Structures are given as C-alpha cells and as structure tokens.
Amino acid sequence: MIQLENINGLYKRERGVDAYFPMRVLIIKEASGFLCMNSGEYELRPGRVFFIPEEGVIRLEANIQSAYWLSFTSYLFIEFLQQHPDPQAKNLFLTLSYKDLDQNKLIKMVNLIEQLNKDIKLKKDISLLSQYIYLFLGYASGLDVMLKVLTPDEMQQLLRFRAILEQYFRSERTTGFYTEGMGMSTKKLNNFLESILGKNLLTIIKERLVREAEELLINSDYSIAEISESLGCGRVSAFNATYKKYKGISVAEFLQGAKN
C-alpha cells in the first residue's frame, strides 16, 4: 500500500519514473533540473514537495543529490480526506501542485520520511504506517501544523495513538482500552493528548465517531439505522440524540445542509 524510495543520480526525460501506487509525491532535499509532464515543466528546488495526480507519466530532467519518491494507494488518500474535510485537501492531487518548505519544515519532513522508511523495513503494521501518510500530507500541504511542535518521541506516541484509534474507534469507547494500548495511565494519556491536540481522549473518540457518521451519511447508501448499528450507537433515537448533543443540530438538519 506504500512505496518509498530514496532516489539520486542523473535522470533523463526519455525514461519515465515508475510508481507502484497511483498517489505520487516527490520530496526534494537537494536537486536541480525539472519535473516534466504534459502540463509543463516544474523546477526542482530544495524543500519543494510535489503532489502528482494519478494521470500522466512522470519524467525527470535532473541531477538529484537526495530526494524521496513516495507513492501510496487511493484508499489511504480517502482515509486522509476523512481526517481533513477541507476543500484544499480534496484538491491536493486534482492537478500537479507543489509546496515549498523552509529549512526548518524540511528537516521535520525528512525526519518523518526517514522514520517511515525504517518502519516500512521493519514491516510495521499498515495501520501505523498509514498514520505517517496522513501526518505527512497534512503537514506538507499546510493543513496540519502538528510537526512544528513534536519531538521525535512525541511523534512516535502520536502515530501509535492514531493507529489504535483508527483501528478500534467503532467498537472501543472505554478509556481503559486506549490507556492499555498506549501503556500509559489515564492521566498521562490525557495530558499528552491535551498538550498535542488540545483535547482529551473521550472528546477525540467522539469527534472521530461523528466524523465517520457524517462521512457515511453523505457518501454511502446505508440507512441511518445501519450507520447507527455499525458505529455501535444502538437505536436510531440514541444515535440522533448523541449527534444533536455533540453537534447542536439534528441528523436531518445536517443532511439538509449537506444537500445545499
């Protein structure tokens, strides 16, 4: 589901750059030359991150000292969009786009990519590896500033928490389950989450459930009863009451607003 290569050397545009998966990202650490597509030529610069759409062959006319070639499945991008409903996120791979990172941001990005590479080689679980992709896309695209304040140890803890949350939020709601998974006391885990995300554990779980419910309400053919059951909310009346308490509007009002 994820391919990551550290690339270097001379590249000629006569030969395309292969990728195993459709969502493609090129992270430039040190290089000169151009990325060439039918839509035009784009200069390679240190700190430039390219988000490359599925369509089109990628060719490089370049001298690359150090860069990273990352590709991953569309499924992982869809999961990222569930965490970032911002329209800017949806447009990330619509056409070729890029972001220029300053030196400090580039260092953070390289550290994240190198750690991802190590965990890929260690054959870590995909639920953990996918969190690297979500964090990378959010930070590189300017949608998430989390990496600015994270130490390497905090980043590992956050990635672990997000991996556990994404795997179990539909079925596990108790504080004890997550504290055991993280190897922390309730107080320590809540203090950690408050310091990084500004929210406690129960709030984060509720927000994730609501976000999943809204995604299913808008983009699936499931009935409200089926969605309620799949998220462990029981009867529709309980689901409606929980949603209104959390969001301040009813499910029907949310659906009406989503149609407009």
PDB file of C-alpha atoms in Angstrom:
ATOM      1  CA  MET A   1       0.000   0.000   0.000  1.00  0.00           C
ATOM      2  CA  ILE A   2       3.030   2.294   0.436  1.00  0.00           C
ATOM      3  CA  GLN A   3       6.207   2.605  -1.591  1.00  0.00           C
ATOM      4  CA  LEU A   4       9.100   4.842  -0.511  1.00  0.00           C
ATOM      5  CA  GLU A   5      12.464   5.227  -2.243  1.00  0.00           C
ATOM      6  CA  ASN A   6      15.431   7.495  -1.600  1.00  0.00           C
ATOM      7  CA  ILE A   7      16.468   8.488  -5.130  1.00  0.00           C
ATOM      8  CA  ASN A   8      19.583  10.164  -6.515  1.00  0.00           C
ATOM      9  CA  GLY A   9      21.624  10.445  -9.709  1.00  0.00           C
ATOM     10  CA  LEU A  10      21.169  11.814 -13.225  1.00  0.00           C
ATOM     11  CA  TYR A  11      17.747  11.455 -14.804  1.00  0.00           C
ATOM     12  CA  LYS A  12      16.831  11.956 -18.455  1.00  0.00           C
ATOM     13  CA  ARG A  13      13.314  12.725 -19.582  1.00  0.00           C
ATOM     14  CA  GLU A  14      13.322   9.899 -22.099  1.00  0.00           C
ATOM     15  CA  ARG A  15      12.599   7.482 -19.259  1.00  0.00           C
ATOM     16  CA  GLY A  16       9.531   7.651 -17.042  1.00  0.00           C
ATOM     17  CA  VAL A  17       9.677   7.287 -13.265  1.00  0.00           C
ATOM     18  CA  ASP A  18       7.811   4.197 -12.108  1.00  0.00           C
ATOM     19  CA  ALA A  19       5.457   4.082  -9.136  1.00  0.00           C
ATOM     20  CA  TYR A  20       3.693   1.061  -7.666  1.00  0.00           C
ATOM     21  CA  PHE A  21       0.672   3.039  -6.469  1.00  0.00           C
ATOM     22  CA  PRO A  22      -1.403   5.861  -8.024  1.00  0.00           C
ATOM     23  CA  MET A  23      -0.974   8.662  -5.439  1.00  0.00           C
ATOM     24  CA  ARG A  24       2.530  10.031  -6.029  1.00  0.00           C
ATOM     25  CA  VAL A  25       4.680  12.527  -4.120  1.00  0.00           C
ATOM     26  CA  LEU A  26       8.198  13.763  -4.859  1.00  0.00           C
ATOM     27  CA  ILE A  27      10.072  15.363  -1.949  1.00  0.00           C
ATOM     28  CA  ILE A  28      13.198  17.284  -2.954  1.00  0.00           C
ATOM     29  CA  LYS A  29      16.009  17.541  -0.429  1.00  0.00           C
ATOM     30  CA  GLU A  30      18.767  18.615  -2.830  1.00  0.00           C
ATOM     31  CA  ALA A  31      18.431  18.648  -6.634  1.00  0.00           C
ATOM     32  CA  SER A  32      18.431  20.755  -9.765  1.00  0.00           C
ATOM     33  CA  GLY A  33      16.513  20.333 -13.000  1.00  0.00           C
ATOM     34  CA  PHE A  34      12.870  19.801 -13.869  1.00  0.00           C
ATOM     35  CA  LEU A  35       9.919  17.509 -13.328  1.00  0.00           C
ATOM     36  CA  CYS A  36       8.316  17.095 -16.758  1.00  0.00           C
ATOM     37  CA  MET A  37       4.667  16.335 -17.505  1.00  0.00           C
ATOM     38  CA  ASN A  38       2.276  17.064 -20.350  1.00  0.00           C
ATOM     39  CA  SER A  39       1.052  20.080 -18.377  1.00  0.00           C
ATOM     40  CA  GLY A  40       4.530  21.637 -18.350  1.00  0.00           C
ATOM     41  CA  GLU A  41       7.950  21.641 -16.700  1.00  0.00           C
ATOM     42  CA  TYR A  42       8.334  22.330 -12.991  1.00  0.00           C
ATOM     43  CA  GLU A  43      11.624  23.354 -11.418  1.00  0.00           C
ATOM     44  CA  LEU A  44      13.140  21.143  -8.744  1.00  0.00           C
ATOM     45  CA  ARG A  45      14.221  23.107  -5.664  1.00  0.00           C
ATOM     46  CA  PRO A  46      15.382  22.091  -2.182  1.00  0.00           C
ATOM     47  CA  GLY A  47      12.350  21.816   0.069  1.00  0.00           C
ATOM     48  CA  ARG A  48       9.835  21.550  -2.767  1.00  0.00           C
ATOM     49  CA  VAL A  49       7.168  18.848  -2.369  1.00  0.00           C
ATOM     50  CA  PHE A  50       5.220  17.811  -5.485  1.00  0.00           C
ATOM     51  CA  PHE A  51       1.744  16.263  -5.286  1.00  0.00           C
ATOM     52  CA  ILE A  52       1.276  14.407  -8.561  1.00  0.00           C
ATOM     53  CA  PRO A  53      -2.120  13.284  -9.916  1.00  0.00           C
ATOM     54  CA  GLU A  54      -2.802   9.713 -10.988  1.00  0.00           C
ATOM     55  CA  GLU A  55      -2.898  10.532 -14.682  1.00  0.00           C
ATOM     56  CA  GLY A  56       0.271  11.217 -16.657  1.00  0.00           C
ATOM     57  CA  VAL A  57       3.757   9.789 -16.922  1.00  0.00           C
ATOM     58  CA  ILE A  58       6.376  11.419 -14.686  1.00  0.00           C
ATOM     59  CA  ARG A  59       9.699  12.258 -16.300  1.00  0.00           C
ATOM     60  CA  LEU A  60      12.721  13.956 -14.740  1.00  0.00           C
ATOM     61  CA  GLU A  61      15.423  16.007 -16.437  1.00  0.00           C
ATOM     62  CA  ALA A  62      17.517  16.416 -13.345  1.00  0.00           C
ATOM     63  CA  ASN A  63      20.607  15.958 -11.243  1.00  0.00           C
ATOM     64  CA  ILE A  64      19.338  14.702  -7.906  1.00  0.00           C
ATOM     65  CA  GLN A  65      21.597  14.554  -4.861  1.00  0.00           C
ATOM     66  CA  SER A  66      18.822  13.498  -2.495  1.00  0.00           C
ATOM     67  CA  ALA A  67      15.067  13.143  -2.909  1.00  0.00           C
ATOM     68  CA  TYR A  68      12.261  10.842  -1.836  1.00  0.00           C
ATOM     69  CA  TRP A  69       9.786   9.163  -4.183  1.00  0.00           C
ATOM     70  CA  LEU A  70       6.638   8.221  -2.305  1.00  0.00           C
ATOM     71  CA  SER A  71       3.540   6.507  -3.656  1.00  0.00           C
ATOM     72  CA  PHE A  72       0.525   5.012  -1.922  1.00  0.00           C
ATOM     73  CA  THR A  73      -2.956   3.696  -2.631  1.00  0.00           C
ATOM     74  CA  SER A  74      -6.021   5.802  -3.285  1.00  0.00           C
ATOM     75  CA  TYR A  75      -7.602   4.166  -0.232  1.00  0.00           C
ATOM     76  CA  LEU A  76      -5.060   5.866   2.044  1.00  0.00           C
ATOM     77  CA  PHE A  77      -5.800   9.224   0.452  1.00  0.00           C
ATOM     78  CA  ILE A  78      -9.527   8.720   1.021  1.00  0.00           C
ATOM     79  CA  GLU A  79      -8.774   7.965   4.682  1.00  0.00           C
ATOM     80  CA  PHE A  80      -6.727  11.181   4.850  1.00  0.00           C
ATOM     81  CA  LEU A  81      -9.661  13.163   3.457  1.00  0.00           C
ATOM     82  CA  GLN A  82     -11.869  11.825   6.245  1.00  0.00           C
ATOM     83  CA  GLN A  83      -9.467  13.443   8.699  1.00  0.00           C
ATOM     84  CA  HIS A  84      -9.187  16.654   6.650  1.00  0.00           C
ATOM     85  CA  PRO A  85     -12.590  17.593   5.135  1.00  0.00           C
ATOM     86  CA  ASP A  86     -11.133  20.943   3.990  1.00  0.00           C
ATOM     87  CA  PRO A  87     -11.711  21.512   0.208  1.00  0.00           C
ATOM     88  CA  GLN A  88      -7.992  22.254  -0.093  1.00  0.00           C
ATOM     89  CA  ALA A  89      -7.272  18.642   0.854  1.00  0.00           C
ATOM     90  CA  LYS A  90      -9.646  17.283  -1.801  1.00  0.00           C
ATOM     91  CA  ASN A  91      -7.850  19.314  -4.472  1.00  0.00           C
ATOM     92  CA  LEU A  92      -4.374  18.172  -3.440  1.00  0.00           C
ATOM     93  CA  PHE A  93      -3.943  15.650  -6.277  1.00  0.00           C
ATOM     94  CA  LEU A  94      -6.506  17.100  -8.694  1.00  0.00           C
ATOM     95  CA  THR A  95      -3.736  18.647 -10.805  1.00  0.00           C
ATOM     96  CA  LEU A  96       0.013  18.760 -10.267  1.00  0.00           C
ATOM     97  CA  SER A  97       0.716  21.071  -7.346  1.00  0.00           C
ATOM     98  CA  TYR A  98       3.609  21.744  -5.025  1.00  0.00           C
ATOM     99  CA  LYS A  99       4.566  23.376  -1.743  1.00  0.00           C
ATOM    100  CA  ASP A 100       7.896  24.969  -0.823  1.00  0.00           C
ATOM    101  CA  LEU A 101       9.091  24.201   2.711  1.00  0.00           C
ATOM    102  CA  ASP A 102      11.587  26.351   4.579  1.00  0.00           C
ATOM    103  CA  GLN A 103      14.683  24.710   6.087  1.00  0.00           C
ATOM    104  CA  ASN A 104      13.082  24.023   9.456  1.00  0.00           C
ATOM    105  CA  LYS A 105       9.996  22.433   7.903  1.00  0.00           C
ATOM    106  CA  LEU A 106      12.153  20.414   5.510  1.00  0.00           C
ATOM    107  CA  ILE A 107      14.159  18.982   8.423  1.00  0.00           C
ATOM    108  CA  LYS A 108      10.928  17.954  10.148  1.00  0.00           C
ATOM    109  CA  MET A 109       9.655  16.410   6.927  1.00  0.00           C
ATOM    110  CA  VAL A 110      12.866  14.470   6.269  1.00  0.00           C
ATOM    111  CA  ASN A 111      12.856  13.127   9.827  1.00  0.00           C
ATOM    112  CA  LEU A 112       9.280  11.920   9.348  1.00  0.00           C
ATOM    113  CA  ILE A 113      10.062  10.294   5.994  1.00  0.00           C
ATOM    114  CA  GLU A 114      13.202   8.599   7.322  1.00  0.00           C
ATOM    115  CA  GLN A 115      11.278   7.182  10.274  1.00  0.00           C
ATOM    116  CA  LEU A 116       8.578   5.935   7.891  1.00  0.00           C
ATOM    117  CA  ASN A 117      11.283   4.250   5.821  1.00  0.00           C
ATOM    118  CA  LYS A 118      12.663   2.486   8.908  1.00  0.00           C
ATOM    119  CA  ASP A 119       9.230   1.257   9.941  1.00  0.00           C
ATOM    120  CA  ILE A 120       8.500   0.012   6.408  1.00  0.00           C
ATOM    121  CA  LYS A 121      11.716  -2.035   6.541  1.00  0.00           C
ATOM    122  CA  LEU A 122      10.711  -3.355   9.957  1.00  0.00           C
ATOM    123  CA  LYS A 123       7.402  -4.420   8.366  1.00  0.00           C
ATOM    124  CA  LYS A 124       5.328  -2.479  10.863  1.00  0.00           C
ATOM    125  CA  ASP A 125       1.549  -2.794  10.721  1.00  0.00           C
ATOM    126  CA  ILE A 126      -0.160  -0.824   7.932  1.00  0.00           C
ATOM    127  CA  SER A 127      -2.404   0.879  10.486  1.00  0.00           C
ATOM    128  CA  LEU A 128       0.713   2.561  11.899  1.00  0.00           C
ATOM    129  CA  LEU A 129       2.358   3.228   8.542  1.00  0.00           C
ATOM    130  CA  SER A 130      -0.806   4.874   7.222  1.00  0.00           C
ATOM    131  CA  GLN A 131      -0.652   7.429  10.039  1.00  0.00           C
ATOM    132  CA  TYR A 132       2.698   8.599   8.665  1.00  0.00           C
ATOM    133  CA  ILE A 133       0.974   9.294   5.333  1.00  0.00           C
ATOM    134  CA  TYR A 134      -1.845  11.274   6.949  1.00  0.00           C
ATOM    135  CA  LEU A 135       0.577  13.303   9.057  1.00  0.00           C
ATOM    136  CA  PHE A 136       2.917  13.853   6.107  1.00  0.00           C
ATOM    137  CA  LEU A 137       0.154  15.029   3.761  1.00  0.00           C
ATOM    138  CA  GLY A 138      -1.363  17.312   6.375  1.00  0.00           C
ATOM    139  CA  TYR A 139       1.950  18.934   7.234  1.00  0.00           C
ATOM    140  CA  ALA A 140       3.383  19.192   3.716  1.00  0.00           C
ATOM    141  CA  SER A 141       0.179  20.686   2.311  1.00  0.00           C
ATOM    142  CA  GLY A 142      -0.129  23.259   5.103  1.00  0.00           C
ATOM    143  CA  LEU A 143      -3.292  21.699   6.566  1.00  0.00           C
ATOM    144  CA  ASP A 144      -1.650  20.485   9.766  1.00  0.00           C
ATOM    145  CA  VAL A 145       0.965  22.275  11.893  1.00  0.00           C
ATOM    146  CA  MET A 146       1.436  19.379  14.312  1.00  0.00           C
ATOM    147  CA  LEU A 147       5.004  18.535  13.320  1.00  0.00           C
ATOM    148  CA  LYS A 148       6.186  22.018  14.261  1.00  0.00           C
ATOM    149  CA  VAL A 149       5.916  21.218  17.957  1.00  0.00           C
ATOM    150  CA  LEU A 150       6.523  17.465  18.127  1.00  0.00           C
ATOM    151  CA  THR A 151       9.710  15.867  19.365  1.00  0.00           C
ATOM    152  CA  PRO A 152      10.613  12.520  17.718  1.00  0.00           C
ATOM    153  CA  ASP A 153       9.343  10.643  20.793  1.00  0.00           C
ATOM    154  CA  GLU A 154       6.067  12.593  20.827  1.00  0.00           C
ATOM    155  CA  MET A 155       5.615  11.907  17.134  1.00  0.00           C
ATOM    156  CA  GLN A 156       6.003   8.162  17.686  1.00  0.00           C
ATOM    157  CA  GLN A 157       3.498   8.258  20.530  1.00  0.00           C
ATOM    158  CA  LEU A 158       1.023  10.243  18.451  1.00  0.00           C
ATOM    159  CA  LEU A 159       1.361   7.901  15.474  1.00  0.00           C
ATOM    160  CA  ARG A 160       0.769   4.927  17.761  1.00  0.00           C
ATOM    161  CA  PHE A 161      -2.317   6.531  19.290  1.00  0.00           C
ATOM    162  CA  ARG A 162      -3.793   7.463  15.926  1.00  0.00           C
ATOM    163  CA  ALA A 163      -3.183   3.941  14.618  1.00  0.00           C
ATOM    164  CA  ILE A 164      -5.011   2.425  17.602  1.00  0.00           C
ATOM    165  CA  LEU A 165      -7.835   4.951  17.317  1.00  0.00           C
ATOM    166  CA  GLU A 166      -8.389   4.363  13.606  1.00  0.00           C
ATOM    167  CA  GLN A 167      -8.467   0.615  14.076  1.00  0.00           C
ATOM    168  CA  TYR A 168     -10.807   0.484  17.071  1.00  0.00           C
ATOM    169  CA  PHE A 169     -12.886   3.678  17.390  1.00  0.00           C
ATOM    170  CA  ARG A 170     -16.008   1.962  16.012  1.00  0.00           C
ATOM    171  CA  SER A 171     -16.037  -0.669  18.736  1.00  0.00           C
ATOM    172  CA  GLU A 172     -13.950   0.570  21.669  1.00  0.00           C
ATOM    173  CA  ARG A 173     -15.062   3.626  23.660  1.00  0.00           C
ATOM    174  CA  THR A 174     -13.561   2.983  27.100  1.00  0.00           C
ATOM    175  CA  THR A 175     -10.632   4.969  28.408  1.00  0.00           C
ATOM    176  CA  GLY A 176      -9.064   1.766  29.742  1.00  0.00           C
ATOM    177  CA  PHE A 177      -8.742   0.182  26.305  1.00  0.00           C
ATOM    178  CA  TYR A 178      -6.686   3.078  24.923  1.00  0.00           C
ATOM    179  CA  THR A 179      -4.567   3.595  28.025  1.00  0.00           C
ATOM    180  CA  GLU A 180      -3.652  -0.095  27.986  1.00  0.00           C
ATOM    181  CA  GLY A 181      -2.798   0.073  24.292  1.00  0.00           C
ATOM    182  CA  MET A 182      -0.574   3.101  24.870  1.00  0.00           C
ATOM    183  CA  GLY A 183       0.971   1.767  28.081  1.00  0.00           C
ATOM    184  CA  MET A 184       0.013   4.968  29.926  1.00  0.00           C
ATOM    185  CA  SER A 185      -2.166   5.909  32.848  1.00  0.00           C
ATOM    186  CA  THR A 186      -5.396   7.772  32.104  1.00  0.00           C
ATOM    187  CA  LYS A 187      -3.912  10.998  33.462  1.00  0.00           C
ATOM    188  CA  LYS A 188      -0.706  10.681  31.439  1.00  0.00           C
ATOM    189  CA  LEU A 189      -2.530   9.881  28.198  1.00  0.00           C
ATOM    190  CA  ASN A 190      -4.986  12.738  28.632  1.00  0.00           C
ATOM    191  CA  ASN A 191      -2.166  15.154  29.473  1.00  0.00           C
ATOM    192  CA  PHE A 192      -0.289  14.027  26.362  1.00  0.00           C
ATOM    193  CA  LEU A 193      -3.323  14.427  24.089  1.00  0.00           C
ATOM    194  CA  GLU A 194      -4.220  17.801  25.614  1.00  0.00           C
ATOM    195  CA  SER A 195      -0.668  19.077  25.057  1.00  0.00           C
ATOM    196  CA  ILE A 196      -0.515  17.892  21.426  1.00  0.00           C
ATOM    197  CA  LEU A 197      -4.107  18.035  20.183  1.00  0.00           C
ATOM    198  CA  GLY A 198      -5.757  20.291  22.745  1.00  0.00           C
ATOM    199  CA  LYS A 199      -8.419  17.642  23.525  1.00  0.00           C
ATOM    200  CA  ASN A 200      -8.867  14.766  25.936  1.00  0.00           C
ATOM    201  CA  LEU A 201      -9.340  11.136  24.936  1.00  0.00           C
ATOM    202  CA  LEU A 202     -13.127  10.951  25.182  1.00  0.00           C
ATOM    203  CA  THR A 203     -13.547  14.105  23.075  1.00  0.00           C
ATOM    204  CA  ILE A 204     -11.228  12.719  20.401  1.00  0.00           C
ATOM    205  CA  ILE A 205     -13.150   9.436  20.249  1.00  0.00           C
ATOM    206  CA  LYS A 206     -16.490  11.269  19.970  1.00  0.00           C
ATOM    207  CA  GLU A 207     -15.165  13.568  17.239  1.00  0.00           C
ATOM    208  CA  ARG A 208     -13.876  10.580  15.255  1.00  0.00           C
ATOM    209  CA  LEU A 209     -17.224   8.806  15.542  1.00  0.00           C
ATOM    210  CA  VAL A 210     -19.137  11.898  14.446  1.00  0.00           C
ATOM    211  CA  ARG A 211     -16.798  12.429  11.508  1.00  0.00           C
ATOM    212  CA  GLU A 212     -17.259   8.815  10.428  1.00  0.00           C
ATOM    213  CA  ALA A 213     -21.034   9.111  10.804  1.00  0.00           C
ATOM    214  CA  GLU A 214     -21.118  12.242   8.633  1.00  0.00           C
ATOM    215  CA  GLU A 215     -18.946  10.593   6.007  1.00  0.00           C
ATOM    216  CA  LEU A 216     -21.306   7.610   5.841  1.00  0.00           C
ATOM    217  CA  LEU A 217     -24.417   9.809   5.846  1.00  0.00           C
ATOM    218  CA  ILE A 218     -23.158  11.773   2.843  1.00  0.00           C
ATOM    219  CA  ASN A 219     -21.204   9.230   0.830  1.00  0.00           C
ATOM    220  CA  SER A 220     -22.848   5.856   1.407  1.00  0.00           C
ATOM    221  CA  ASP A 221     -26.181   4.187   0.704  1.00  0.00           C
ATOM    222  CA  TYR A 222     -26.560   2.983   4.283  1.00  0.00           C
ATOM    223  CA  SER A 223     -29.678   3.950   6.187  1.00  0.00           C
ATOM    224  CA  ILE A 224     -29.399   5.905   9.426  1.00  0.00           C
ATOM    225  CA  ALA A 225     -30.293   2.703  11.296  1.00  0.00           C
ATOM    226  CA  GLU A 226     -27.472   0.794   9.586  1.00  0.00           C
ATOM    227  CA  ILE A 227     -24.971   3.582  10.287  1.00  0.00           C
ATOM    228  CA  SER A 228     -26.052   3.730  13.913  1.00  0.00           C
ATOM    229  CA  GLU A 229     -25.588  -0.024  14.270  1.00  0.00           C
ATOM    230  CA  SER A 230     -22.198  -0.063  12.503  1.00  0.00           C
ATOM    231  CA  LEU A 231     -20.889   2.602  14.887  1.00  0.00           C
ATOM    232  CA  GLY A 232     -22.204   0.842  17.961  1.00  0.00           C
ATOM    233  CA  CYS A 233     -24.736   3.560  18.789  1.00  0.00           C
ATOM    234  CA  GLY A 234     -27.733   1.241  19.110  1.00  0.00           C
ATOM    235  CA  ARG A 235     -31.179   2.569  18.207  1.00  0.00           C
ATOM    236  CA  VAL A 236     -31.670   5.448  15.775  1.00  0.00           C
ATOM    237  CA  SER A 237     -33.162   7.566  18.555  1.00  0.00           C
ATOM    238  CA  ALA A 238     -29.970   7.176  20.598  1.00  0.00           C
ATOM    239  CA  PHE A 239     -27.838   7.982  17.541  1.00  0.00           C
ATOM    240  CA  ASN A 240     -29.901  11.110  16.816  1.00  0.00           C
ATOM    241  CA  ALA A 241     -29.751  12.240  20.434  1.00  0.00           C
ATOM    242  CA  THR A 242     -25.965  11.739  20.635  1.00  0.00           C
ATOM    243  CA  TYR A 243     -25.385  13.555  17.374  1.00  0.00           C
ATOM    244  CA  LYS A 244     -27.556  16.533  18.342  1.00  0.00           C
ATOM    245  CA  LYS A 245     -25.951  16.780  21.772  1.00  0.00           C
ATOM    246  CA  TYR A 246     -22.486  16.876  20.208  1.00  0.00           C
ATOM    247  CA  LYS A 247     -23.143  18.980  17.092  1.00  0.00           C
ATOM    248  CA  GLY A 248     -26.088  21.119  18.200  1.00  0.00           C
ATOM    249  CA  ILE A 249     -28.220  20.128  15.208  1.00  0.00           C
ATOM    250  CA  SER A 250     -30.178  17.003  14.312  1.00  0.00           C
ATOM    251  CA  VAL A 251     -29.065  14.409  11.768  1.00  0.00           C
ATOM    252  CA  ALA A 252     -31.876  15.579   9.476  1.00  0.00           C
ATOM    253  CA  GLU A 253     -30.654  19.182   9.715  1.00  0.00           C
ATOM    254  CA  PHE A 254     -27.113  18.060   8.915  1.00  0.00           C
ATOM    255  CA  LEU A 255     -28.299  16.154   5.833  1.00  0.00           C
ATOM    256  CA  GLN A 256     -30.366  19.115   4.663  1.00  0.00           C
ATOM    257  CA  GLY A 257     -27.359  21.415   4.996  1.00  0.00           C
ATOM    258  CA  ALA A 258     -25.121  18.938   3.151  1.00  0.00           C
ATOM    259  CA  LYS A 259     -27.532  18.952   0.174  1.00  0.00           C
ATOM    260  CA  ASN A 260     -27.492  22.751  -0.135  1.00  0.00           C
TER     261      ASN A 260
END
